[in-house]
Short mmCIF file of C-alpha atoms in Angstrom, two decimals:
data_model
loop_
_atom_site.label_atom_id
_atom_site.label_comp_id
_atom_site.label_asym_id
_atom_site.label_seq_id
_atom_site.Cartn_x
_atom_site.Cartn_y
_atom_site.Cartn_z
CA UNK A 130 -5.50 -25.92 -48.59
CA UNK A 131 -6.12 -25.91 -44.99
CA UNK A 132 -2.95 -24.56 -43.17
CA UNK A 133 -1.27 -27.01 -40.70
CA UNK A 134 -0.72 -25.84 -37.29
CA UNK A 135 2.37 -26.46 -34.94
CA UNK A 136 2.25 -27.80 -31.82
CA UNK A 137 3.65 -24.69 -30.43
CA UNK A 138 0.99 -22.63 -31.83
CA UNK A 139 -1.26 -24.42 -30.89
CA UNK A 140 0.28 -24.12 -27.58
CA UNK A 141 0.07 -20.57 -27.79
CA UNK A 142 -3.08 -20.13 -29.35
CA UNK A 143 -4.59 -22.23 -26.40
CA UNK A 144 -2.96 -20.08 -23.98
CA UNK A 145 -4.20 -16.93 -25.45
CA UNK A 146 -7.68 -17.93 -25.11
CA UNK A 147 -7.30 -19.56 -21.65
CA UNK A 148 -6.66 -15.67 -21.25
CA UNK A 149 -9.07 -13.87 -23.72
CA UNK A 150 -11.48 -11.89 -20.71
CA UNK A 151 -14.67 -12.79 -20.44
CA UNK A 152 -15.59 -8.96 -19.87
CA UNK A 153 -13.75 -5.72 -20.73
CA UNK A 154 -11.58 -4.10 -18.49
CA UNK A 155 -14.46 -1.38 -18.19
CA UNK A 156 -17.29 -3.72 -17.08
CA UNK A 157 -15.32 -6.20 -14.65
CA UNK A 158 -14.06 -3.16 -12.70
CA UNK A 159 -17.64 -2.15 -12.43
CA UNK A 160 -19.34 -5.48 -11.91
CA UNK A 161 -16.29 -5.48 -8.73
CA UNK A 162 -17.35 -2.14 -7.98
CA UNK A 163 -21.03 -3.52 -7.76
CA UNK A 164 -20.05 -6.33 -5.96
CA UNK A 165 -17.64 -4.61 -2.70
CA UNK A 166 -20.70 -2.20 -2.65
CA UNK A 167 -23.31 -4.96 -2.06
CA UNK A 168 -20.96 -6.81 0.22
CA UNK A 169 -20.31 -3.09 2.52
CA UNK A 170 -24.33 -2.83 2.79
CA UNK A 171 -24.70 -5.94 4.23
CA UNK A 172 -21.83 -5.91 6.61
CA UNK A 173 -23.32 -2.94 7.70
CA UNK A 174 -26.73 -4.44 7.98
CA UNK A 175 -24.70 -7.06 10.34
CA UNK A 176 -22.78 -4.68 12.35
CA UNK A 177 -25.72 -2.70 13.15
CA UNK A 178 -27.01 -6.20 14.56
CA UNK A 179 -23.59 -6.85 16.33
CA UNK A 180 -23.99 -4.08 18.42
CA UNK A 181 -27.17 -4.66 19.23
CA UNK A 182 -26.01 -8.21 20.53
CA UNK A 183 -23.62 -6.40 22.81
CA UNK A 184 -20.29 -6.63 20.14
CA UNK A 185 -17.79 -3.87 20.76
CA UNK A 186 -15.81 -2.02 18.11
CA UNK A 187 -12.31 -4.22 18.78
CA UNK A 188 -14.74 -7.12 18.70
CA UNK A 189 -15.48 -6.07 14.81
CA UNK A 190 -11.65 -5.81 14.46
CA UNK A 191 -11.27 -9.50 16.11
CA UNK A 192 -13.65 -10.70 13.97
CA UNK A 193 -12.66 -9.14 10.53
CA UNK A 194 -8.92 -9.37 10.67
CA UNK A 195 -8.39 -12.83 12.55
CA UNK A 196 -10.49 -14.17 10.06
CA UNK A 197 -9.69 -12.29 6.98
CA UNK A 198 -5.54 -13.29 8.11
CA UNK A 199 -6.21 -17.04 8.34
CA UNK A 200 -8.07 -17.11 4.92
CA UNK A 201 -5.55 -15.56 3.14
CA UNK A 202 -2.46 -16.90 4.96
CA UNK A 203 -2.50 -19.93 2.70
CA UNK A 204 -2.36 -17.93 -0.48
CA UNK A 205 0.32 -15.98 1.42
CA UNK A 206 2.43 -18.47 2.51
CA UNK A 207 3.15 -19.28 -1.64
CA UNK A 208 3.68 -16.03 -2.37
CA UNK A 209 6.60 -14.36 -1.24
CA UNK A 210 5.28 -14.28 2.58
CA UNK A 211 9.08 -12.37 3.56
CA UNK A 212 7.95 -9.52 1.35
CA UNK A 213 4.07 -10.08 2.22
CA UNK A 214 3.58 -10.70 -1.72
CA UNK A 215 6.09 -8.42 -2.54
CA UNK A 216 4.31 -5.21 -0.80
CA UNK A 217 6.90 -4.79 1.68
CA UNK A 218 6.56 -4.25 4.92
CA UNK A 219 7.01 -0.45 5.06
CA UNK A 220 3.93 -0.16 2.91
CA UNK A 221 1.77 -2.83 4.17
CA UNK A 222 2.03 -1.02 7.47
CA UNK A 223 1.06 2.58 5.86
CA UNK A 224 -1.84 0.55 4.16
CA UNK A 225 -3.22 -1.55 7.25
CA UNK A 226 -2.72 2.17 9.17
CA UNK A 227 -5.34 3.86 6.57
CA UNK A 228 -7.73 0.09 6.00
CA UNK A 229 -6.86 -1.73 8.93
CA UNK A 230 -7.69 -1.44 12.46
CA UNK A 231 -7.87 2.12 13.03
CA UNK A 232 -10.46 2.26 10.07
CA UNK A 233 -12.82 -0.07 11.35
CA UNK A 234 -12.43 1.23 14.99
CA UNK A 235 -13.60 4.77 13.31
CA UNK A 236 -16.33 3.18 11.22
CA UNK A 237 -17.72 1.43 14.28
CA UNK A 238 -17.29 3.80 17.00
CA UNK A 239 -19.11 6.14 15.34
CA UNK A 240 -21.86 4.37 15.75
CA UNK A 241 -21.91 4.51 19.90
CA UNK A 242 -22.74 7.93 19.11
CA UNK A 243 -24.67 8.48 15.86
CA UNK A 244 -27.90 6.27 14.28
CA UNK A 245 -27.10 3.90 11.24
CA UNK A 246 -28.55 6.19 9.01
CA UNK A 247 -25.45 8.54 9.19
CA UNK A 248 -23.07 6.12 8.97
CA UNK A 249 -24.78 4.78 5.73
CA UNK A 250 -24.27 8.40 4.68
CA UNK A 251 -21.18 10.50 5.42
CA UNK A 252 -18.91 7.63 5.34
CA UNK A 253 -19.39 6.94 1.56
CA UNK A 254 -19.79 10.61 0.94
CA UNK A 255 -16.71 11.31 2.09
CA UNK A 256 -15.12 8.56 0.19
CA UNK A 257 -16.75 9.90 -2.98
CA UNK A 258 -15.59 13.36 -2.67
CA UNK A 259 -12.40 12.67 -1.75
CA UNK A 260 -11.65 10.33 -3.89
CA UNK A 261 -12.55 12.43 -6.86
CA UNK A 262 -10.53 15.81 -5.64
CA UNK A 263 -7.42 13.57 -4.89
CA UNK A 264 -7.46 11.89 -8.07
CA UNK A 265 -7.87 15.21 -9.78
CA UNK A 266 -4.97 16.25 -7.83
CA UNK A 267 -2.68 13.43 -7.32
CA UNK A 268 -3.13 11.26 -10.24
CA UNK A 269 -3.96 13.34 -13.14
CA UNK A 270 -7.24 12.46 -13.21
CA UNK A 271 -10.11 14.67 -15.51
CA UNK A 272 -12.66 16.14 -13.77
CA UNK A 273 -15.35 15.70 -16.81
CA UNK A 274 -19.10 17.26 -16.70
CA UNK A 275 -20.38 13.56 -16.62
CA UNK A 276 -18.50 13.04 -13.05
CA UNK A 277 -19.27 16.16 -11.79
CA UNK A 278 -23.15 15.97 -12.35
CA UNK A 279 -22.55 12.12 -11.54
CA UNK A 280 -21.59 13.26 -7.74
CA UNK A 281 -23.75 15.95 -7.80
CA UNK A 282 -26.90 13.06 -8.11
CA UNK A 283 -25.09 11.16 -5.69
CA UNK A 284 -24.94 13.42 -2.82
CA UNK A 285 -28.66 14.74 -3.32
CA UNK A 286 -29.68 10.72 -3.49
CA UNK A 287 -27.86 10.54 0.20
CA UNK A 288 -29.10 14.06 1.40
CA UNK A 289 -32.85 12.44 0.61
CA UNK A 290 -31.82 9.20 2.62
CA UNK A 291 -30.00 11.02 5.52
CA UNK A 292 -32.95 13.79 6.12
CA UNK A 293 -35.54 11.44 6.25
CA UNK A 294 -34.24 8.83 8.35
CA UNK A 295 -35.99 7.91 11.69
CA UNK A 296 -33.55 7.46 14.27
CA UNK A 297 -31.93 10.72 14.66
CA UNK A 298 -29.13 10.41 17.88
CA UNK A 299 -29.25 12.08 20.88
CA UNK A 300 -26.59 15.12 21.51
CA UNK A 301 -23.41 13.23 20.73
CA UNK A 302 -24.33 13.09 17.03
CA UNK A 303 -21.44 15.12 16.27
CA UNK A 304 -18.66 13.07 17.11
CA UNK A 305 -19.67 10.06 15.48
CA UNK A 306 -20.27 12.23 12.01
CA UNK A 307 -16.69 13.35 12.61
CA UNK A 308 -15.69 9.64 12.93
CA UNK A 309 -17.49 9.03 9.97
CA UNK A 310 -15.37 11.67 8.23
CA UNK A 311 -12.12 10.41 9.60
CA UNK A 312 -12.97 6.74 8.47
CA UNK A 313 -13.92 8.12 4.92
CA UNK A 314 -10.78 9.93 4.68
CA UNK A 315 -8.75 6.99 5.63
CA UNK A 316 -10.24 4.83 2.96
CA UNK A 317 -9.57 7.22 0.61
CA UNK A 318 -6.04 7.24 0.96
CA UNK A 319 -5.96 3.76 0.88
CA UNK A 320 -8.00 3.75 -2.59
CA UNK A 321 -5.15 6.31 -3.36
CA UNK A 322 -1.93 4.03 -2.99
CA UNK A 323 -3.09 1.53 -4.36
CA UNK A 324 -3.45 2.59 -7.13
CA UNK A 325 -0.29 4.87 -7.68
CA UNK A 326 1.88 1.81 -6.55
CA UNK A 327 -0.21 -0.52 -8.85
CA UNK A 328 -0.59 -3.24 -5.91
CA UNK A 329 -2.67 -6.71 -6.83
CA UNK A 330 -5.78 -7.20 -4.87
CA UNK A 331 -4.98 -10.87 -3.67
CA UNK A 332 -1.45 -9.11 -2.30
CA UNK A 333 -2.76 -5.83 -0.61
CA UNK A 334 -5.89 -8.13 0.79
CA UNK A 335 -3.36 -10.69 2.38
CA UNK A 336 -1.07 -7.74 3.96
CA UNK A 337 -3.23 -5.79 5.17
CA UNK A 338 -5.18 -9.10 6.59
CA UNK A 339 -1.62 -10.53 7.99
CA UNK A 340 -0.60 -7.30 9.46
CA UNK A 341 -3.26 -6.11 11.49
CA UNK A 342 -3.91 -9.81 12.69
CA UNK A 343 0.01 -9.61 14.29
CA UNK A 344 -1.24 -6.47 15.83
CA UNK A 345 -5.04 -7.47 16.80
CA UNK A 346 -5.05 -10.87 17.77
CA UNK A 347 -2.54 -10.79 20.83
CA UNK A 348 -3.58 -7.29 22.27
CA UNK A 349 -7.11 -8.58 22.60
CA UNK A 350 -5.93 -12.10 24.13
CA UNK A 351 -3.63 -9.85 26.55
CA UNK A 352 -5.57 -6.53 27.45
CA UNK A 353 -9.16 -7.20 26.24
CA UNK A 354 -11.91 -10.31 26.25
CA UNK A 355 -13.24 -12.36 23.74
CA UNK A 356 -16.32 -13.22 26.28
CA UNK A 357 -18.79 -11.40 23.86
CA UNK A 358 -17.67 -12.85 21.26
CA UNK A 359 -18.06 -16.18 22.68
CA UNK A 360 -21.37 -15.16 24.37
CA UNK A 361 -23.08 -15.04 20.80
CA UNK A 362 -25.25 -17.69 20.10
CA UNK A 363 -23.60 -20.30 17.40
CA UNK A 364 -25.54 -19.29 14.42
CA UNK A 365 -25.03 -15.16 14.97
CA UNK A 366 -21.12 -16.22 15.48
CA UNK A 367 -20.68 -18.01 12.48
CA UNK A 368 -22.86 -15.11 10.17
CA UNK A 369 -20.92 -13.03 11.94
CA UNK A 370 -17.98 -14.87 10.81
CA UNK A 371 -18.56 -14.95 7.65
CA UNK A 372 -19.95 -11.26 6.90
CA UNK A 373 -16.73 -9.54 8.96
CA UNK A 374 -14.18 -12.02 8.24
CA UNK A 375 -14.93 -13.71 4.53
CA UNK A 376 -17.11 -11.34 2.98
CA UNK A 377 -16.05 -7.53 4.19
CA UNK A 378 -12.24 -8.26 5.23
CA UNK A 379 -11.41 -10.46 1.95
CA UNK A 380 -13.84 -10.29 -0.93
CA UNK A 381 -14.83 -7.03 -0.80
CA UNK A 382 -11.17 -5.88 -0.46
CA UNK A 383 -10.59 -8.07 -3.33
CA UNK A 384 -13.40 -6.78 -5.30
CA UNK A 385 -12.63 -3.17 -4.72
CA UNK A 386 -8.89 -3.15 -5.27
CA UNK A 387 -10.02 -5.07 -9.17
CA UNK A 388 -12.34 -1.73 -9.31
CA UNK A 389 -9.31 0.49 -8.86
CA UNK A 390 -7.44 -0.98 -10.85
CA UNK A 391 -10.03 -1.09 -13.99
CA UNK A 392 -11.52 2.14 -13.09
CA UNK A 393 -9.30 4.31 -11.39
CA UNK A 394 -9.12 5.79 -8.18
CA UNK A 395 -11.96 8.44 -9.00
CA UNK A 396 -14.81 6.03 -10.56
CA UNK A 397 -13.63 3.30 -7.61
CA UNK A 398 -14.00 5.83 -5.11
CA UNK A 399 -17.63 6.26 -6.48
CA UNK A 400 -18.97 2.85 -5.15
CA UNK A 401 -18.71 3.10 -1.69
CA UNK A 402 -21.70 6.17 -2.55
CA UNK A 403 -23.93 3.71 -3.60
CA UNK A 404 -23.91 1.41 -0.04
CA UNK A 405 -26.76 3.28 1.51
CA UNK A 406 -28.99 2.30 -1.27
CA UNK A 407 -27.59 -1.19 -1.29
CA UNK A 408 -28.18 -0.87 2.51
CA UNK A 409 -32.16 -0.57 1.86
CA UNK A 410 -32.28 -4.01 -0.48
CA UNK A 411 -30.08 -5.67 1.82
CA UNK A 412 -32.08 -4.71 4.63
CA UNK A 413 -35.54 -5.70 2.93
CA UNK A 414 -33.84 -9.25 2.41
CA UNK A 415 -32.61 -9.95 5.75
CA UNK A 416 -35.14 -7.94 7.97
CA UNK A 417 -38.16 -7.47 5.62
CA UNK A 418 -38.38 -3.62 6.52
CA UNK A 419 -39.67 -1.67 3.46
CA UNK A 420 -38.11 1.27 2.83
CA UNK A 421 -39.75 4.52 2.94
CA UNK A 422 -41.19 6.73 -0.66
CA UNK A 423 -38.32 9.60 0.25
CA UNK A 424 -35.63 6.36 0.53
CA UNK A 425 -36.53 4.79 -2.42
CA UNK A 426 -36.15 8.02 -3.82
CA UNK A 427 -32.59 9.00 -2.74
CA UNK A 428 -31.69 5.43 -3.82
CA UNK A 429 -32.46 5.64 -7.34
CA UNK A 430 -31.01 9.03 -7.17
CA UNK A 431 -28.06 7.69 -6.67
CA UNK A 432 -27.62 4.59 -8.28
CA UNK A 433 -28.55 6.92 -11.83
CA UNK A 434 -25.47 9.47 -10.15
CA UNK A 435 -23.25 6.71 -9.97
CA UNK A 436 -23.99 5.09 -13.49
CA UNK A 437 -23.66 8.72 -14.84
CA UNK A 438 -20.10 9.25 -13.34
CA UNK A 439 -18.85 6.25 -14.46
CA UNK A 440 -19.75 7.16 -17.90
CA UNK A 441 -22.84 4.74 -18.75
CA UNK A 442 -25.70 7.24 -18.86
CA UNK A 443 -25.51 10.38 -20.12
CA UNK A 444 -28.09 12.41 -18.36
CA UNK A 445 -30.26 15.25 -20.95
CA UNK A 446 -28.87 17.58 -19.70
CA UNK A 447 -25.84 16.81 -20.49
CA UNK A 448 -26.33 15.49 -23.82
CA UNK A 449 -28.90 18.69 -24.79
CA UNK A 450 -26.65 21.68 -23.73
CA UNK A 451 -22.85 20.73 -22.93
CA UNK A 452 -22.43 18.63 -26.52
CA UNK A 453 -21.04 20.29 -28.83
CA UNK A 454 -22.50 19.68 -32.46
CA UNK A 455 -19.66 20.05 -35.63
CA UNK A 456 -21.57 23.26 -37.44
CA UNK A 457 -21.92 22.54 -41.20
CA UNK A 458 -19.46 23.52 -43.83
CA UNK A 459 -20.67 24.74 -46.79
CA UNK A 460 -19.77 23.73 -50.18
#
């Protein structure tokens, strides 16, 4: 006899597979992770060209956050805008302090002094180790062999990359490293909060967005001009547009806080590590330069460091030597 069904089952059953995930927890934070990554190369890609077209660092900021703010202001506006999606203010300020302006004027002012190269490089590196050690200190999190030889791959993938690069700086190198290190630091204790407060990614994305556009958009109308901005030819505005504003200030926030919250602050903190080999594809795509043997080389590096620390590869090392095998009872 075939069992009869109530409406309000059905109801429910409906409901529960309108829900059922397409992918685990596990893989959605990592196709996220995958995805924030790709988007950071090629904003990078893009910024590198910015400057080039005679952009300034509080241009970037313009460009990200007053475009970022009006994308996500409608989303906003139904949400709770008095409590900016139920953030509050006090910590939508602390978060647009370590992810808003200040972190892109770091990111990008480092490059008046230092090549691409070593922005490609320290930045993530920084996040990467950071992000691990406060983890492990913060939030409890393990510090397994697999992470630990994980990073290990990772930074020797970047070392190859950053030693063989050809653009080298002049004598000024310094300080934009250290800005690189100060705008890794700052990401990481955004990655941090986020995920010991448990924020959404829509809600931290539309703060963070809404906040630094209050601050941004009149102080450059007041003390600064928009004339480069406005010089760029209509095509290179509207990429520019997109890449800063759409992509980099709202999906890849997006995608990285999903990451977090899948993954964890440690394994999130991971991706940014694997931007300057995303930087190399994204670059062949757009520019058509090839990378070099010693590039390819740091960038499968890391790529196998990152799917190693996020637990899935095991290298043979690891599986050879730190496994322990059960020893035999006998009968």
């Amino acid at each position: 006899m075939t069992p009869t069904l109530s409406p309000r089952s059905v109801r429910r059953g409906g409901a529960l597979f309108a829900r059922a995930p397409i992918l685990s927890p596990a893989l959605t934070g990592i196709a996220a992770g995958v995805v924030a990554a790709l988007i950071w190369a090629t904003y990078l890609v893009f910024a590198k060209s910015g400057t080039g077209s005679g952009l300034m660092p509080q241009d970037f900021v313009l460009l990200r956050f007053g475009t970022a703010a009006a994308i996500m202001l409608p989303w906003l506006l139904r949400n709770d805008p008095r409590s900016l999606a139920g953030i509050g203010w006090r910590r939508a300020i602390i978060l647009t302090v370590l992810a808003g302006p200040p972190f892109i004027l770091l990111g990008t002012g480092g490059y008046v002094f230092a090549p691409l190269a070593h922005g490609a490089v320290i930045q993530p590196s920084t996040i990467t180790l950071a992000s691990m050690l406060a983890a492990a200190l913060l939030l409890g999190d393990r510090l397994t062999t697999d992470k630990l030889i994980g990073v290990g791959l990772i930074i020797t993938g970047l070392a190859v990359i950053a030693s063989h690069a050809s653009a080298m700086g002049g004598g000024h190198v310094w300080i934009g490293d250290l800005l690189f290190v100060a705008a890794g630091l700052s990401w990481t204790g955004f990655t941090i909060l986020i995920k010991r407060w448990q924020l959404g990614a829509f809600a931290v994305t539309a703060a963070v967005s809404t906040v630094s556009a209050i601050i941004v958009v009149p102080a450059m109308l007041i003390f600064d001009d928009i004339g480069r901005i406005a010089a760029l030819p209509t095509t290179t505005l509207v990429a520019q547009l997109i890449v800063q504003g759409a992509l980099s200030g709202v999906l890849a926030v997006i995608a990285f806080g999903v990451a977090v919250r899948h993954l964890g602050a440690a394994k999130a903190g991971l991706f940014p590590a694997i931007v300057p080999a995303a930087t190399l594809f994204v670059g062949v795509v757009i520019t058509g330069a090839m990378p070099t043997p010693f590039e390819w080389t740091g960038a499968a590096l890391a790529t196998f460091g990152l799917l190693t620390a996020i637990g899935l590869v095991r290298p043979l090392f690891t599986r050879l030597f730190l496994t322990r095998k059960p020893t035999p009872v006998e009968g």
